[in-house]
CSV table of N, CA and C in Angstrom, one decimal:
chain,number,residue,atom,x,y,z
A,1,LEU,N,82.0,0.3,-166.0
A,1,LEU,CA,80.6,1.0,-166.0
A,1,LEU,C,80.0,-0.6,-165.0
A,2,ALA,N,81.0,-1.9,-165.7
A,2,ALA,CA,79.6,-2.5,-164.8
A,2,ALA,C,80.0,-2.7,-163.2
A,3,VAL,N,81.0,-2.2,-162.7
A,3,VAL,CA,81.5,-2.1,-161.5
A,3,VAL,C,80.6,-0.5,-160.7
A,4,ARG,N,80.7,0.8,-161.2
A,4,ARG,CA,79.5,1.4,-160.8
A,4,ARG,C,78.4,1.4,-160.8
A,5,ALA,N,78.2,0.3,-161.9
A,5,ALA,CA,76.7,-0.7,-161.8
A,5,ALA,C,76.5,-0.6,-160.5
A,6,CYS,N,77.3,-2.2,-160.2
A,6,CYS,CA,77.5,-2.3,-159.0
A,6,CYS,C,77.2,-2.0,-158.3
A,7,GLU,N,77.9,-1.2,-157.8
A,7,GLU,CA,77.4,-0.4,-156.6
A,7,GLU,C,76.2,1.0,-155.8
A,8,LEU,N,75.9,1.1,-157.7
A,8,LEU,CA,75.0,2.1,-157.6
A,8,LEU,C,73.8,1.3,-157.1
A,9,ARG,N,73.9,0.1,-157.4
A,9,ARG,CA,72.1,-0.8,-157.3
A,9,ARG,C,71.9,-1.2,-155.4
A,10,PRO,N,72.7,-1.5,-155.0
A,10,PRO,CA,73.1,-1.2,-153.2
A,10,PRO,C,72.3,0.6,-152.6
A,11,ALA,N,73.0,0.9,-153.2
A,11,ALA,CA,73.1,2.2,-153.0
A,11,ALA,C,71.3,3.0,-152.9
A,12,ARG,N,71.1,2.6,-154.5
A,12,ARG,CA,69.4,3.1,-154.8
A,12,ARG,C,68.7,2.0,-153.6
A,13,THR,N,68.7,1.3,-153.7
A,13,THR,CA,68.0,0.2,-152.5
A,13,THR,C,67.8,0.7,-151.5
A,14,CYS,N,68.9,1.0,-151.1
A,14,CYS,CA,69.2,1.4,-149.7
A,14,CYS,C,68.4,2.8,-149.4
A,15,ASP,N,68.5,3.7,-150.4
A,15,ASP,CA,68.2,5.0,-150.5
A,15,ASP,C,66.5,4.4,-150.7
A,16,GLU,N,65.5,4.1,-151.4
A,16,GLU,CA,64.2,3.4,-151.4
A,16,GLU,C,64.0,2.8,-150.5
A,17,GLU,N,64.4,2.5,-149.4
A,17,GLU,CA,64.2,1.9,-148.2
A,17,GLU,C,64.3,2.7,-147.4
A,18,GLY,N,65.4,3.5,-147.4
A,18,GLY,CA,65.3,4.9,-146.2
A,18,GLY,C,66.3,4.4,-144.9
A,19,VAL,N,67.0,3.3,-145.7
A,19,VAL,CA,68.3,2.8,-145.1
A,19,VAL,C,69.5,3.8,-145.1
A,20,PRO,N,70.1,4.8,-143.7
A,20,PRO,CA,71.4,5.6,-143.8
A,20,PRO,C,72.6,4.5,-143.7
A,21,HIS,N,73.3,5.1,-144.8
A,21,HIS,CA,74.4,4.3,-144.9
A,21,HIS,C,75.5,5.5,-145.7
A,22,ALA,N,76.7,5.1,-145.4
A,22,ALA,CA,77.4,5.9,-146.0
A,22,ALA,C,78.4,5.2,-147.1
A,23,HIS,N,78.6,5.7,-148.5
A,23,HIS,CA,78.9,5.1,-149.5
A,23,HIS,C,80.2,5.6,-150.2
A,24,GLY,N,81.6,4.6,-149.8
A,24,GLY,CA,82.6,5.3,-150.6
A,24,GLY,C,83.8,6.1,-149.3
A,25,GLU,N,82.8,6.5,-148.1
A,25,GLU,CA,83.3,7.3,-146.8
A,25,GLU,C,85.4,6.4,-146.2
A,26,VAL,N,85.8,7.7,-146.0
A,26,VAL,CA,87.2,6.6,-145.1
A,26,VAL,C,86.6,5.7,-143.2
A,27,SER,N,87.1,4.4,-143.3
A,27,SER,CA,87.0,4.3,-142.4
A,27,SER,C,87.7,4.4,-141.2
A,28,GLU,N,88.9,3.8,-142.1
A,28,GLU,CA,89.8,4.3,-140.9
A,28,GLU,C,91.6,4.3,-141.8
A,29,GLY,N,92.6,5.0,-142.3
A,29,GLY,CA,93.2,4.9,-142.6
A,29,GLY,C,93.4,5.9,-143.9
A,30,ALA,N,93.6,5.0,-144.4
A,30,ALA,CA,93.2,5.5,-146.1
A,30,ALA,C,92.5,4.4,-146.8
A,31,LYS,N,91.9,3.8,-145.7
A,31,LYS,CA,90.5,2.3,-146.7
A,31,LYS,C,88.8,2.8,-146.9
A,32,ARG,N,89.2,2.2,-147.9
A,32,ARG,CA,87.3,3.2,-147.9
A,32,ARG,C,86.4,1.9,-148.2
A,33,PRO,N,85.7,1.2,-147.5
A,33,PRO,CA,85.0,0.0,-148.1
A,33,PRO,C,83.7,0.8,-149.1
A,34,ASP,N,83.0,0.0,-149.8
A,34,ASP,CA,82.3,1.0,-150.4
A,34,ASP,C,81.1,1.5,-150.1
A,35,PHE,N,80.6,0.8,-149.0
A,35,PHE,CA,79.6,0.8,-148.0
A,35,PHE,C,79.3,0.7,-146.5
A,36,LEU,N,79.3,1.8,-145.7
A,36,LEU,CA,78.8,1.4,-144.0
A,36,LEU,C,77.5,1.5,-143.9
A,37,PHE,N,77.1,1.0,-142.9
A,37,PHE,CA,75.9,1.1,-142.3
A,37,PHE,C,76.1,1.1,-140.4
A,38,PRO,N,75.9,2.1,-139.7
A,38,PRO,CA,74.2,3.3,-140.5
A,38,PRO,C,75.1,4.5,-141.2
A,39,SER,N,76.8,4.3,-140.7
A,39,SER,CA,77.2,5.5,-140.9
A,39,SER,C,78.6,5.7,-140.6
A,40,ALA,N,79.7,6.0,-141.5
A,40,ALA,CA,80.9,5.6,-141.0
A,40,ALA,C,81.4,7.1,-139.8
A,41,SER,N,80.4,7.7,-139.6
A,41,SER,CA,80.7,8.3,-138.3
A,41,SER,C,80.5,7.0,-137.3
A,42,ARG,N,79.4,6.7,-137.9
A,42,ARG,CA,78.9,5.3,-136.0
A,42,ARG,C,80.6,4.3,-136.3
A,43,TYR,N,80.7,4.2,-137.3
A,43,TYR,CA,81.8,2.9,-137.7
A,43,TYR,C,83.5,3.7,-136.5
A,44,ARG,N,83.3,4.9,-136.6
A,44,ARG,CA,84.9,5.5,-136.4
A,44,ARG,C,84.2,6.0,-134.7
A,45,ASP,N,83.0,5.6,-134.2
A,45,ASP,CA,83.0,6.5,-132.9
A,45,ASP,C,82.9,5.1,-131.7
A,46,GLY,N,83.0,3.8,-132.8
A,46,GLY,CA,83.5,2.4,-131.4
A,46,GLY,C,82.5,1.9,-130.7
A,47,GLY,N,81.5,2.7,-130.6
A,47,GLY,CA,80.6,2.4,-129.8
A,47,GLY,C,79.2,1.4,-130.0
A,48,SER,N,78.9,2.0,-131.6
A,48,SER,CA,78.0,1.1,-132.1
A,48,SER,C,78.2,0.3,-133.1
A,49,PRO,N,77.2,-0.7,-133.4
A,49,PRO,CA,76.8,-1.6,-134.0
A,49,PRO,C,77.7,-1.5,-135.2
A,50,VAL,N,78.0,-2.1,-136.3
A,50,VAL,CA,77.8,-1.5,-137.8
A,50,VAL,C,78.0,-2.5,-138.6
A,51,CYS,N,78.1,-2.6,-140.0
A,51,CYS,CA,78.3,-3.5,-141.1
A,51,CYS,C,78.7,-2.7,-142.2
A,52,MET,N,79.1,-3.8,-142.7
A,52,MET,CA,79.8,-3.3,-144.3
A,52,MET,C,79.5,-4.1,-145.4
A,53,LEU,N,79.9,-3.4,-146.7
A,53,LEU,CA,79.4,-4.0,-148.0
A,53,LEU,C,80.1,-3.6,-149.0
A,54,ALA,N,80.8,-4.5,-149.6
A,54,ALA,CA,81.1,-4.2,-150.8
A,54,ALA,C,81.3,-5.0,-151.8
A,55,ALA,N,81.1,-4.2,-153.2
A,55,ALA,CA,80.4,-4.8,-154.3
A,55,ALA,C,81.6,-4.7,-155.4
A,56,LYS,N,81.4,-6.0,-155.9
A,56,LYS,CA,82.4,-6.7,-156.8
A,56,LYS,C,81.7,-7.0,-157.8
A,57,THR,N,81.6,-7.0,-159.2
A,57,THR,CA,81.4,-8.0,-160.1
A,57,THR,C,81.6,-9.4,-160.2
A,58,THR,N,82.9,-9.4,-159.8
A,58,THR,CA,83.4,-10.5,-159.5
A,58,THR,C,83.6,-11.4,-158.3
A,59,CYS,N,84.0,-12.2,-158.1
A,59,CYS,CA,84.5,-12.3,-156.6
A,59,CYS,C,85.4,-13.1,-157.3
A,60,LYS,N,86.3,-14.0,-157.9
A,60,LYS,CA,87.4,-14.7,-158.3
A,60,LYS,C,88.6,-14.5,-157.2
A,61,ASP,N,89.4,-13.7,-157.4
A,61,ASP,CA,90.4,-13.6,-156.1
A,61,ASP,C,90.4,-12.0,-155.8
A,62,ARG,N,89.4,-11.5,-156.4
A,62,ARG,CA,89.8,-9.7,-155.8
A,62,ARG,C,88.6,-10.0,-154.3
A,63,TRP,N,88.6,-10.3,-153.9
A,63,TRP,CA,87.4,-10.5,-153.3
A,63,TRP,C,87.6,-10.6,-151.4
A,64,ARG,N,89.4,-10.9,-151.6
A,64,ARG,CA,90.4,-10.5,-151.0
A,64,ARG,C,90.9,-9.4,-149.9
A,65,GLN,N,90.7,-8.2,-151.1
A,65,GLN,CA,90.3,-7.1,-151.1
A,65,GLN,C,89.8,-6.8,-149.7
A,66,ILE,N,88.8,-6.8,-150.0
A,66,ILE,CA,88.1,-6.6,-148.7
A,66,ILE,C,88.0,-6.9,-147.4
A,67,LEU,N,89.0,-7.8,-146.9
A,67,LEU,CA,89.3,-7.5,-145.8
A,67,LEU,C,89.5,-6.7,-144.9
A,68,ASN,N,90.3,-6.5,-145.6
A,68,ASN,CA,90.9,-5.1,-144.5
A,68,ASN,C,90.4,-3.9,-144.9
A,69,GLU,N,89.3,-3.9,-145.5
A,69,GLU,CA,88.8,-2.3,-145.6
A,69,GLU,C,87.9,-1.8,-144.2
A,70,ALA,N,87.6,-2.8,-143.1
A,70,ALA,CA,87.2,-1.9,-142.2
A,70,ALA,C,87.7,-3.0,-141.2
A,71,ASP,N,88.5,-3.5,-140.0
A,71,ASP,CA,89.1,-3.0,-139.6
A,71,ASP,C,88.5,-3.9,-138.2
A,72,ARG,N,87.1,-3.1,-137.9
A,72,ARG,CA,86.6,-3.4,-137.1
A,72,ARG,C,85.3,-4.5,-137.0
A,73,ILE,N,84.9,-4.6,-138.5
A,73,ILE,CA,83.9,-5.3,-138.6
A,73,ILE,C,84.2,-6.7,-139.2
A,74,PRO,N,83.9,-8.0,-138.2
A,74,PRO,CA,84.8,-9.3,-138.3
A,74,PRO,C,83.8,-9.8,-139.3
A,75,VAL,N,82.6,-9.5,-139.6
A,75,VAL,CA,82.2,-10.4,-141.0
A,75,VAL,C,81.8,-9.0,-142.0
A,76,LYS,N,82.3,-9.1,-143.4
A,76,LYS,CA,82.1,-8.7,-144.4
A,76,LYS,C,81.1,-9.0,-144.7
A,77,HIS,N,80.6,-8.3,-146.1
A,77,HIS,CA,78.9,-8.5,-147.0
A,77,HIS,C,80.1,-8.3,-148.1
A,78,LEU,N,79.7,-8.9,-148.9
A,78,LEU,CA,80.1,-8.7,-150.6
A,78,LEU,C,78.8,-9.1,-151.6
A,79,ALA,N,78.8,-7.7,-152.0
A,79,ALA,CA,77.6,-7.8,-153.2
A,79,ALA,C,78.2,-8.2,-154.4
A,80,THR,N,77.4,-8.7,-155.3
A,80,THR,CA,78.3,-9.5,-156.4
A,80,THR,C,77.4,-10.2,-157.8
A,81,LEU,N,77.8,-10.3,-158.8
A,81,LEU,CA,76.8,-10.7,-159.7
A,81,LEU,C,77.4,-11.8,-160.3
A,82,GLN,N,78.5,-12.5,-159.9
A,82,GLN,CA,79.1,-13.3,-160.6
A,82,GLN,C,77.9,-14.6,-160.7
A,83,GLU,N,77.9,-15.2,-161.2
A,83,GLU,CA,76.5,-16.7,-161.4
A,83,GLU,C,77.8,-17.4,-160.4
A,84,GLY,N,77.8,-17.9,-159.6
A,84,GLY,CA,78.0,-19.0,-159.1
A,84,GLY,C,79.6,-19.4,-159.0
A,85,ILE,N,79.7,-20.1,-157.7
A,85,ILE,CA,81.1,-20.1,-157.6
A,85,ILE,C,81.7,-21.8,-156.9
A,86,SER,N,82.8,-22.0,-157.0
A,86,SER,CA,82.7,-23.1,-156.8
A,86,SER,C,82.4,-23.9,-155.0
A,87,ALA,N,82.3,-24.8,-154.4
A,87,ALA,CA,81.4,-24.9,-153.1
A,87,ALA,C,83.2,-24.9,-151.9
A,88,ASN,N,83.7,-24.9,-152.5
A,88,ASN,CA,85.4,-24.6,-152.1
A,88,ASN,C,85.9,-23.5,-151.9
A,89,GLN,N,85.9,-22.4,-153.0
A,89,GLN,CA,85.4,-20.8,-152.9
A,89,GLN,C,84.7,-20.4,-151.7
A,90,TYR,N,83.9,-20.5,-151.6
A,90,TYR,CA,82.7,-19.9,-151.1
A,90,TYR,C,83.3,-21.1,-149.1
A,91,ARG,N,83.9,-21.4,-149.1
A,91,ARG,CA,84.1,-22.5,-147.5
A,91,ARG,C,85.1,-21.3,-147.4
A,92,GLU,N,86.1,-21.0,-148.1
A,92,GLU,CA,87.1,-20.2,-148.2
A,92,GLU,C,87.0,-18.5,-147.4
A,93,MET,N,86.1,-18.1,-148.2
A,93,MET,CA,85.2,-16.9,-148.2
A,93,MET,C,85.0,-16.6,-146.7
A,94,ARG,N,84.1,-17.8,-146.7
A,94,ARG,CA,83.6,-17.6,-145.5
A,94,ARG,C,84.8,-17.7,-144.0
A,95,ASP,N,85.0,-18.8,-144.2
A,95,ASP,CA,86.3,-19.0,-143.3
A,95,ASP,C,87.1,-17.7,-142.9
A,96,ALA,N,86.6,-17.1,-144.3
A,96,ALA,CA,87.6,-15.8,-143.8
A,96,ALA,C,87.2,-14.3,-143.6
A,97,GLY,N,85.5,-14.4,-142.7
A,97,GLY,CA,84.9,-14.2,-142.8
A,97,GLY,C,83.6,-13.3,-143.8
A,98,VAL,N,83.6,-13.4,-144.9
A,98,VAL,CA,83.4,-12.7,-145.8
A,98,VAL,C,81.3,-13.6,-146.0
A,99,ARG,N,80.8,-13.2,-146.2
A,99,ARG,CA,78.9,-13.2,-146.7
A,99,ARG,C,78.9,-12.6,-147.9
A,100,LEU,N,78.2,-13.4,-148.4
A,100,LEU,CA,77.6,-13.0,-149.9
A,100,LEU,C,76.2,-12.8,-150.3
A,101,VAL,N,75.9,-11.5,-150.8
A,101,VAL,CA,74.7,-10.8,-151.2
A,101,VAL,C,74.5,-11.1,-152.9
A,102,VAL,N,74.0,-11.8,-153.3
A,102,VAL,CA,74.2,-12.0,-154.5
A,102,VAL,C,72.5,-11.7,-155.5
A,103,PRO,N,72.0,-11.3,-156.0
A,103,PRO,CA,70.6,-11.1,-156.6
A,103,PRO,C,70.3,-12.8,-156.2
A,104,ALA,N,68.6,-12.7,-156.2
A,104,ALA,CA,67.9,-14.0,-155.4
A,104,ALA,C,68.2,-14.5,-157.0
A,105,ALA,N,67.6,-14.4,-158.3
A,105,ALA,CA,67.6,-15.0,-159.4
A,105,ALA,C,68.8,-15.5,-159.9
A,106,LEU,N,70.2,-15.0,-159.1
A,106,LEU,CA,71.5,-16.2,-159.4
A,106,LEU,C,71.5,-16.9,-158.2
A,107,HIS,N,71.0,-17.3,-157.0
A,107,HIS,CA,71.1,-18.5,-156.3
A,107,HIS,C,70.7,-19.6,-156.6
A,108,LYS,N,69.9,-20.1,-157.6
A,108,LYS,CA,70.0,-21.3,-158.7
A,108,LYS,C,71.2,-21.6,-159.1
A,109,ARG,N,72.3,-20.6,-159.2
A,109,ARG,CA,73.1,-21.0,-160.1
A,109,ARG,C,75.0,-21.4,-159.1
A,110,PHE,N,74.5,-21.2,-158.1
A,110,PHE,CA,75.5,-21.7,-156.6
A,110,PHE,C,75.1,-23.1,-156.7
A,111,PRO,N,76.4,-23.8,-155.6
A,111,PRO,CA,75.7,-25.2,-155.5
A,111,PRO,C,74.7,-25.1,-154.6
A,112,GLN,N,74.3,-26.4,-154.4
A,112,GLN,CA,73.1,-26.7,-153.6
A,112,GLN,C,73.4,-26.5,-151.8
A,113,GLU,N,74.7,-26.7,-152.0
A,113,GLU,CA,74.5,-26.8,-150.4
A,113,GLU,C,75.2,-25.3,-149.9
A,114,ILE,N,75.7,-24.1,-150.4
A,114,ILE,CA,75.5,-23.0,-150.1
A,114,ILE,C,74.7,-21.9,-149.8
A,115,ARG,N,73.3,-22.8,-151.1
A,115,ARG,CA,72.6,-21.7,-150.8
A,115,ARG,C,71.8,-20.4,-150.2
A,116,SER,N,71.4,-22.0,-149.1
A,116,SER,CA,70.9,-21.2,-147.8
A,116,SER,C,71.5,-20.0,-147.2
A,117,GLU,N,72.9,-20.6,-147.1
A,117,GLU,CA,73.4,-19.4,-146.1
A,117,GLU,C,73.9,-17.7,-147.5
A,118,LEU,N,73.5,-18.0,-148.8
A,118,LEU,CA,73.3,-16.4,-149.7
A,118,LEU,C,72.1,-15.5,-149.4
A,119,LEU,N,72.8,-14.6,-149.4
A,119,LEU,CA,71.9,-13.5,-149.3
A,119,LEU,C,71.1,-12.9,-150.7
A,120,ASP,N,70.5,-12.2,-150.1
A,120,ASP,CA,69.6,-11.4,-151.5
A,120,ASP,C,69.8,-9.9,-150.8
A,121,LEU,N,69.9,-9.1,-152.1
A,121,LEU,CA,69.7,-7.7,-151.4
A,121,LEU,C,68.7,-7.0,-150.5
A,122,ARG,N,67.5,-7.8,-150.3
A,122,ARG,CA,66.8,-7.4,-150.1
A,122,ARG,C,66.7,-7.8,-148.3
A,123,THR,N,67.1,-8.9,-148.4
A,123,THR,CA,67.4,-9.7,-147.2
A,123,THR,C,68.8,-9.5,-146.0
A,124,PHE,N,69.5,-8.7,-146.8
A,124,PHE,CA,70.7,-8.2,-146.0
A,124,PHE,C,70.2,-6.3,-145.8
A,125,VAL,N,69.1,-5.4,-146.5
A,125,VAL,CA,69.0,-4.4,-146.0
A,125,VAL,C,67.7,-4.3,-144.9
A,126,GLY,N,66.8,-5.8,-144.8
A,126,GLY,CA,66.5,-6.3,-143.9
A,126,GLY,C,67.4,-6.6,-142.2
A,127,LEU,N,68.7,-6.8,-143.1
A,127,LEU,CA,69.5,-6.8,-141.3
A,127,LEU,C,70.3,-5.9,-141.4
A,128,VAL,N,70.1,-4.5,-142.3
A,128,VAL,CA,71.0,-3.2,-141.8
A,128,VAL,C,70.0,-2.4,-141.2
A,129,ARG,N,68.1,-2.9,-142.1
A,129,ARG,CA,66.9,-2.7,-140.7
A,129,ARG,C,67.3,-2.4,-139.1
A,130,GLN,N,67.5,-3.8,-139.3
A,130,GLN,CA,67.7,-4.5,-137.7
A,130,GLN,C,69.2,-3.7,-136.4
A,131,LEU,N,69.5,-3.4,-137.5
A,131,LEU,CA,70.8,-2.8,-137.1
A,131,LEU,C,70.9,-1.7,-136.6
A,132,VAL,N,70.2,-0.8,-137.6
A,132,VAL,CA,69.9,0.4,-137.3
A,132,VAL,C,68.9,0.9,-136.2
A,133,PHE,N,68.1,0.0,-136.1
A,133,PHE,CA,67.0,0.0,-134.9
A,133,PHE,C,68.1,0.2,-133.9
A,134,LEU,N,68.8,-0.8,-133.6
A,134,LEU,CA,69.6,-1.2,-132.2
A,134,LEU,C,70.3,-0.1,-132.1
A,135,CYS,N,70.9,0.6,-133.2
A,135,CYS,CA,71.7,1.8,-132.8
A,135,CYS,C,70.6,2.6,-132.4
A,136,TYR,N,69.7,2.9,-132.9
A,136,TYR,CA,68.7,4.0,-131.8
A,136,TYR,C,68.8,3.8,-131.4
A,137,ARG,N,67.7,2.1,-130.9
A,137,ARG,CA,67.6,1.9,-129.4
A,137,ARG,C,68.0,2.3,-128.4
A,138,ARG,N,69.6,1.8,-128.3
A,138,ARG,CA,70.6,2.3,-127.5
A,138,ARG,C,71.2,3.4,-127.3
A,139,ARG,N,71.0,4.5,-128.6
A,139,ARG,CA,71.5,5.5,-128.1
A,139,ARG,C,70.3,6.2,-127.7
A,140,ARG,N,68.6,5.6,-128.2
A,140,ARG,CA,67.9,6.7,-127.3
A,140,ARG,C,68.2,6.4,-125.7
A,141,ARG,N,68.4,4.8,-125.2
A,141,ARG,CA,68.3,4.0,-124.2
A,141,ARG,C,69.6,5.4,-123.4
A,142,ARG,N,70.7,5.6,-123.9
A,142,ARG,CA,71.5,6.1,-123.0
A,142,ARG,C,71.4,7.8,-123.1
A,143,SER,N,70.6,8.3,-123.8
A,143,SER,CA,69.9,9.5,-124.1
A,143,SER,C,69.3,9.6,-122.4
A,144,ALA,N,68.2,8.2,-122.5
A,144,ALA,CA,66.8,8.6,-121.4
A,144,ALA,C,67.4,8.7,-120.2
A,145,CYS,N,68.3,8.0,-120.1
A,145,CYS,CA,68.6,7.1,-118.9
A,145,CYS,C,70.0,8.4,-118.5
A,146,SER,N,70.4,9.0,-118.9
A,146,SER,CA,71.1,10.3,-118.4
A,146,SER,C,70.2,11.0,-117.9
A,147,SER,N,69.1,11.4,-118.9
A,147,SER,CA,68.2,12.5,-119.0
A,147,SER,C,66.9,12.7,-117.1
A,148,VAL,N,67.3,11.0,-116.7
A,148,VAL,CA,66.3,10.4,-115.9
A,148,VAL,C,67.3,10.7,-114.8
A,149,ARG,N,68.6,10.7,-114.8
A,149,ARG,CA,69.8,10.7,-113.6
A,149,ARG,C,69.8,11.7,-113.5
A,150,ARG,N,69.7,12.8,-114.5
A,150,ARG,CA,69.6,14.7,-114.2
A,150,ARG,C,68.3,15.2,-113.7
A,151,GLY,N,67.8,14.5,-113.7
A,151,GLY,CA,66.1,14.6,-113.2
A,151,GLY,C,65.4,15.4,-114.2
A,152,ALA,N,65.9,15.5,-115.0
A,152,ALA,CA,64.9,16.3,-116.4
A,152,ALA,C,63.9,15.2,-116.6
A,153,VAL,N,64.1,14.0,-117.2
A,153,VAL,CA,62.8,13.5,-117.6
A,153,VAL,C,62.0,13.0,-116.5
A,154,ARG,N,61.3,13.5,-116.3
A,154,ARG,CA,59.9,12.8,-115.1
A,154,ARG,C,59.7,10.8,-115.1
A,155,GLN,N,59.8,9.9,-114.5
A,155,GLN,CA,59.6,9.0,-115.0
A,155,GLN,C,57.8,9.0,-114.7
A,156,PRO,N,57.5,7.8,-116.0
A,156,PRO,CA,56.5,7.8,-115.9
A,156,PRO,C,55.6,6.8,-114.0
A,157,ARG,N,54.5,7.6,-113.5
A,157,ARG,CA,53.8,6.7,-112.1
A,157,ARG,C,54.1,5.1,-111.8
A,158,SER,N,53.6,4.3,-113.2
A,158,SER,CA,54.3,3.1,-112.9
A,158,SER,C,55.4,2.8,-112.3
A,159,VAL,N,56.5,3.6,-113.0
A,159,VAL,CA,57.9,3.2,-112.9
A,159,VAL,C,58.0,3.7,-111.8
A,160,ARG,N,57.8,4.7,-111.0
A,160,ARG,CA,57.8,5.4,-109.4
A,160,ARG,C,57.1,4.9,-108.9
A,161,SER,N,56.5,4.0,-109.5
A,161,SER,CA,55.6,3.4,-108.0
A,161,SER,C,56.5,1.6,-107.9
A,162,ALA,N,56.8,1.2,-109.4
A,162,ALA,CA,57.8,-0.1,-109.4
A,162,ALA,C,58.7,0.2,-108.3
A,163,ILE,N,59.5,1.3,-108.3
A,163,ILE,CA,61.1,1.2,-107.7
A,163,ILE,C,60.8,1.8,-106.5
A,164,SER,N,59.9,2.3,-106.0
A,164,SER,CA,59.3,3.3,-104.9
A,164,SER,C,59.6,2.3,-103.5
A,165,TRP,N,59.9,1.1,-103.5
A,165,TRP,CA,60.3,0.0,-102.6
A,165,TRP,C,62.1,0.1,-102.5
A,166,ILE,N,62.4,0.4,-103.2
A,166,ILE,CA,64.3,0.9,-103.4
A,166,ILE,C,64.2,1.9,-102.7
A,167,PRO,N,66.0,1.6,-101.8
A,167,PRO,CA,66.2,3.3,-100.7
A,167,PRO,C,66.6,4.1,-102.0
A,168,SER,N,66.1,5.8,-101.4
A,168,SER,CA,66.0,6.7,-102.1
A,168,SER,C,67.5,7.2,-102.7
A,169,PRO,N,68.7,6.7,-102.3
A,169,PRO,CA,69.9,7.3,-102.8
A,169,PRO,C,70.0,6.4,-104.0
A,170,LEU,N,70.0,4.9,-104.0
A,170,LEU,CA,70.2,3.9,-104.5
A,170,LEU,C,68.9,4.1,-106.8
A,171,ARG,N,68.2,4.9,-105.8
A,171,ARG,CA,67.2,5.5,-107.3
A,171,ARG,C,67.9,5.8,-108.5
A,172,ARG,N,68.4,6.6,-108.3
A,172,ARG,CA,69.2,7.3,-109.3
A,172,ARG,C,70.0,6.9,-109.8
């Protein structure tokens, strides 16, 4: 039950904040990270920036399980309810590419030297929002550029005048 609660909190927060995510979907092969942002299809298409979040009630040695859940993602985020870990264990996790997401109320239970590197769930959601915005902007830019190249979208007058000095075969 505690494991399920650990997964439900990030899902509920993402739903409340309107952040798109995939919960428990396959990344590759039979691997199923707890959460993929913004979606599993974006993860599989390979061209979009993506993020993952695993949820574990405690870190102990179980944090290593998340290392191969999403091969394309070098930095994996781990949401945990564990009340503090040693600085040595944290360094080992950080060196393996794991970043901790811990409730803000528990940050004070971690060693002073690592507290600045901890994320809380709201901060993590803010990072995911930026990621989703980048995906959206990149997708819009690609579709807008291809529409302009096809001649389907007329460029605004300011853009037309700004590029008028470019020889016409190079403008497209």
